[in-house]
Coordinates of C-alpha atoms in Angstrom, one line a residue:
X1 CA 14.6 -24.4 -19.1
X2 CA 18.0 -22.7 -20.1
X3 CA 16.4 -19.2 -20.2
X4 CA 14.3 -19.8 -16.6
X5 CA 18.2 -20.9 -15.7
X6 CA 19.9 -18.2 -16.5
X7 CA 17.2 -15.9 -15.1
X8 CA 15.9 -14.9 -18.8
X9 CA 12.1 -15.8 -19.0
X10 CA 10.4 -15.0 -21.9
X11 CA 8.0 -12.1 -21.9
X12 CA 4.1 -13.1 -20.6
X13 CA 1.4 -12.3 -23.8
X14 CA 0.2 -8.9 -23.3
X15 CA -3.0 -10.1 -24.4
X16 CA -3.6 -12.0 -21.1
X17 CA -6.2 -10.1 -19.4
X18 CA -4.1 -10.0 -15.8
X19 CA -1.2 -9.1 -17.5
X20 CA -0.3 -5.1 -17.6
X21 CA 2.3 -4.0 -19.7
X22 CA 4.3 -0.6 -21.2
X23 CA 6.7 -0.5 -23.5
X24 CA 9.1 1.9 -21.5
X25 CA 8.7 3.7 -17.9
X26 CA 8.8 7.0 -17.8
X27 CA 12.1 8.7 -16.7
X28 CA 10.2 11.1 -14.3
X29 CA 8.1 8.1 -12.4
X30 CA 11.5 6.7 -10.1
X31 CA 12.4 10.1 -8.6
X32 CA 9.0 11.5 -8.4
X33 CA 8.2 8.0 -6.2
X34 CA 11.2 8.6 -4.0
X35 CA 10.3 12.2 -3.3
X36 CA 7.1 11.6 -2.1
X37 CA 8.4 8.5 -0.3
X38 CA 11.1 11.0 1.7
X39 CA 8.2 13.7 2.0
X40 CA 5.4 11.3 3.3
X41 CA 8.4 10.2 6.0
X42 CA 9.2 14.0 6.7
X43 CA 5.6 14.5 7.0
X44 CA 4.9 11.8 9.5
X45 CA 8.9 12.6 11.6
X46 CA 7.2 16.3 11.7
X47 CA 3.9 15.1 12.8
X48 CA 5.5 12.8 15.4
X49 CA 8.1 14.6 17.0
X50 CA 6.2 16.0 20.1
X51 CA 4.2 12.5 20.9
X52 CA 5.7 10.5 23.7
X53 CA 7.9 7.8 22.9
X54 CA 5.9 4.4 22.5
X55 CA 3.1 6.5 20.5
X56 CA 5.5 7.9 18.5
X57 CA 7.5 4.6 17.6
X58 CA 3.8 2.8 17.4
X59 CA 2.8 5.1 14.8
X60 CA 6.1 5.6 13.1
X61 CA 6.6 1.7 12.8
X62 CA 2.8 1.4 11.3
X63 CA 2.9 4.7 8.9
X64 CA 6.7 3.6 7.9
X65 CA 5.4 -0.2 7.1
X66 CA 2.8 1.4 4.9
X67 CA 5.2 4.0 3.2
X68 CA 7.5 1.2 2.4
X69 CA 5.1 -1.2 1.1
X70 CA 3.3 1.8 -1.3
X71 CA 6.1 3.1 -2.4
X72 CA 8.6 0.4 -3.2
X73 CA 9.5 -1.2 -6.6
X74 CA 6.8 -4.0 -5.7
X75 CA 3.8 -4.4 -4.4
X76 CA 3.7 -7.8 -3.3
X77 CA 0.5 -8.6 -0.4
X78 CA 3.6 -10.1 2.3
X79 CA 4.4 -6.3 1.9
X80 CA 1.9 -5.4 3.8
X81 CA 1.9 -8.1 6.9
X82 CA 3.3 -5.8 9.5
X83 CA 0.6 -3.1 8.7
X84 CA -1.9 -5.8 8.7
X85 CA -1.1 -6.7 11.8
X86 CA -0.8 -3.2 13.7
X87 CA -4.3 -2.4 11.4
X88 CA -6.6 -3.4 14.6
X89 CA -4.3 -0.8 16.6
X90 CA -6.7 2.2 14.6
X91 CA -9.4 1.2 17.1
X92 CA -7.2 3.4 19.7
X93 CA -5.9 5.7 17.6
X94 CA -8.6 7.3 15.8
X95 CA -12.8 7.5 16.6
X96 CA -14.3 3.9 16.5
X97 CA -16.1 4.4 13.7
X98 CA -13.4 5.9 11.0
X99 CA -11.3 2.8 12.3
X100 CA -13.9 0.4 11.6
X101 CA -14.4 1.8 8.4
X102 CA -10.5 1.8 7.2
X103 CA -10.0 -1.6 8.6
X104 CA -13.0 -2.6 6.7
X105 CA -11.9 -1.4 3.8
X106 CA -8.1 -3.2 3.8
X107 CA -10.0 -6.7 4.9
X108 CA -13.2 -6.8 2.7
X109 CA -11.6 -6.3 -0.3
X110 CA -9.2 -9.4 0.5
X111 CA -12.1 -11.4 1.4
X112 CA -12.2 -14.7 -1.2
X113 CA -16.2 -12.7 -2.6
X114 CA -14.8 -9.7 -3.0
X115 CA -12.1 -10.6 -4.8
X116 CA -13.9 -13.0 -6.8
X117 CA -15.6 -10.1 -7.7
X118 CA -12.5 -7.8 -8.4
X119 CA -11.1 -10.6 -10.7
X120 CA -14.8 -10.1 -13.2
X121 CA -13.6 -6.6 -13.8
X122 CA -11.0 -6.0 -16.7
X123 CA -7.1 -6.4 -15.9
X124 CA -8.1 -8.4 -12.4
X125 CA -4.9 -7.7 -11.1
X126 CA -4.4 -4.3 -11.8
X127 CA -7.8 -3.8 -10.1
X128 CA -7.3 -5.4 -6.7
X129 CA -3.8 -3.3 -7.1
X130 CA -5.2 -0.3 -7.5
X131 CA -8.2 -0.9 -4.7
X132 CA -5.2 -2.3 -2.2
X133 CA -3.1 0.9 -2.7
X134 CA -6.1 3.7 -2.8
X135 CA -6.9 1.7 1.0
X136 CA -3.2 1.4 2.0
X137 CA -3.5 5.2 1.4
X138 CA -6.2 5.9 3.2
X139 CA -5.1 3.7 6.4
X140 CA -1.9 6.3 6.1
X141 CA -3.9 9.7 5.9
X142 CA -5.8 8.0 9.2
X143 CA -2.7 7.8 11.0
X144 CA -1.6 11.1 9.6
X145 CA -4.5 12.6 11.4
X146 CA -4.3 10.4 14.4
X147 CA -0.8 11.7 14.7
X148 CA -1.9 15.6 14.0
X149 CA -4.5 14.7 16.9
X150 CA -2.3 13.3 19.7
X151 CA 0.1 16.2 18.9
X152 CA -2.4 18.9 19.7

């Protein structure tokens, strides 16, 4: 109780198979995150800029919610609420068939089978971490595109 007090918990077993652990983080990984973070948002202010105003703050507020949630120091699934929320908005941004198919792949993989499923695999957390960011991402190259597309 003293060290949960004081903010001090011990360290989890590494052994635990959803536990994930390094000795050390690499001194390059913090900056190289930011920089992609601030390119991904020049990018998308770049991509934007000629849209007309709601479509450009819709957009921005969805890509931004996702850039946030990828690239900040954690991951957690309330993160991602906001995107999850403007997700269904892809039906009228990009063709109804790539929407489906990126909305798909956020929700299935949330779905209690699926991740079931995920948890089987080795390191069940790193999995479903992994999955969530690689769908995150490609959510984010669909708006990149739907953004390229309404600018043109």
């Amino acid at each position: 109780l003293g060290y949960t007090a004081l903010g001090h918990l011990p360290m989890p077993d590494p052994e635990l198979p959803q536990i994930v652990y390094h000795d050390y983080i690499p001194a390059w990984l913090s900056p190289s995150i930011v920089l992609t973070a601030l390119v991904l948002i020049a990018a998308f202010a770049h991509a934007l800029a000629p849209l007309r105003g709601d479509l450009r703050r819709g957009l921005g507020l969805f890509a931004l919610s996702i850039i946030l949630a990828l690239m900040g120091p954690l991951g957690w699934l309330h993160y991602y609420v906001v995107p999850m929320l403007l997700l269904p908005g892809l039906l009228g941004l990009l063709p109804f068939r790539a929407a489906l198919v990126l909305i798909a792949v956020v929700l299935v993989p949330s779905l209690n089978v699926a991740f079931a499923a995920i948890s089987l695999l080795p390191w069940p957390i790193a999995n479903y971490t992994w999955i969530m960011c690689a769908d995150w991402t490609a959510v984010l190259a669909g708006l990149y595109v739907a953004a390229r597309r309404a600018g043109h």
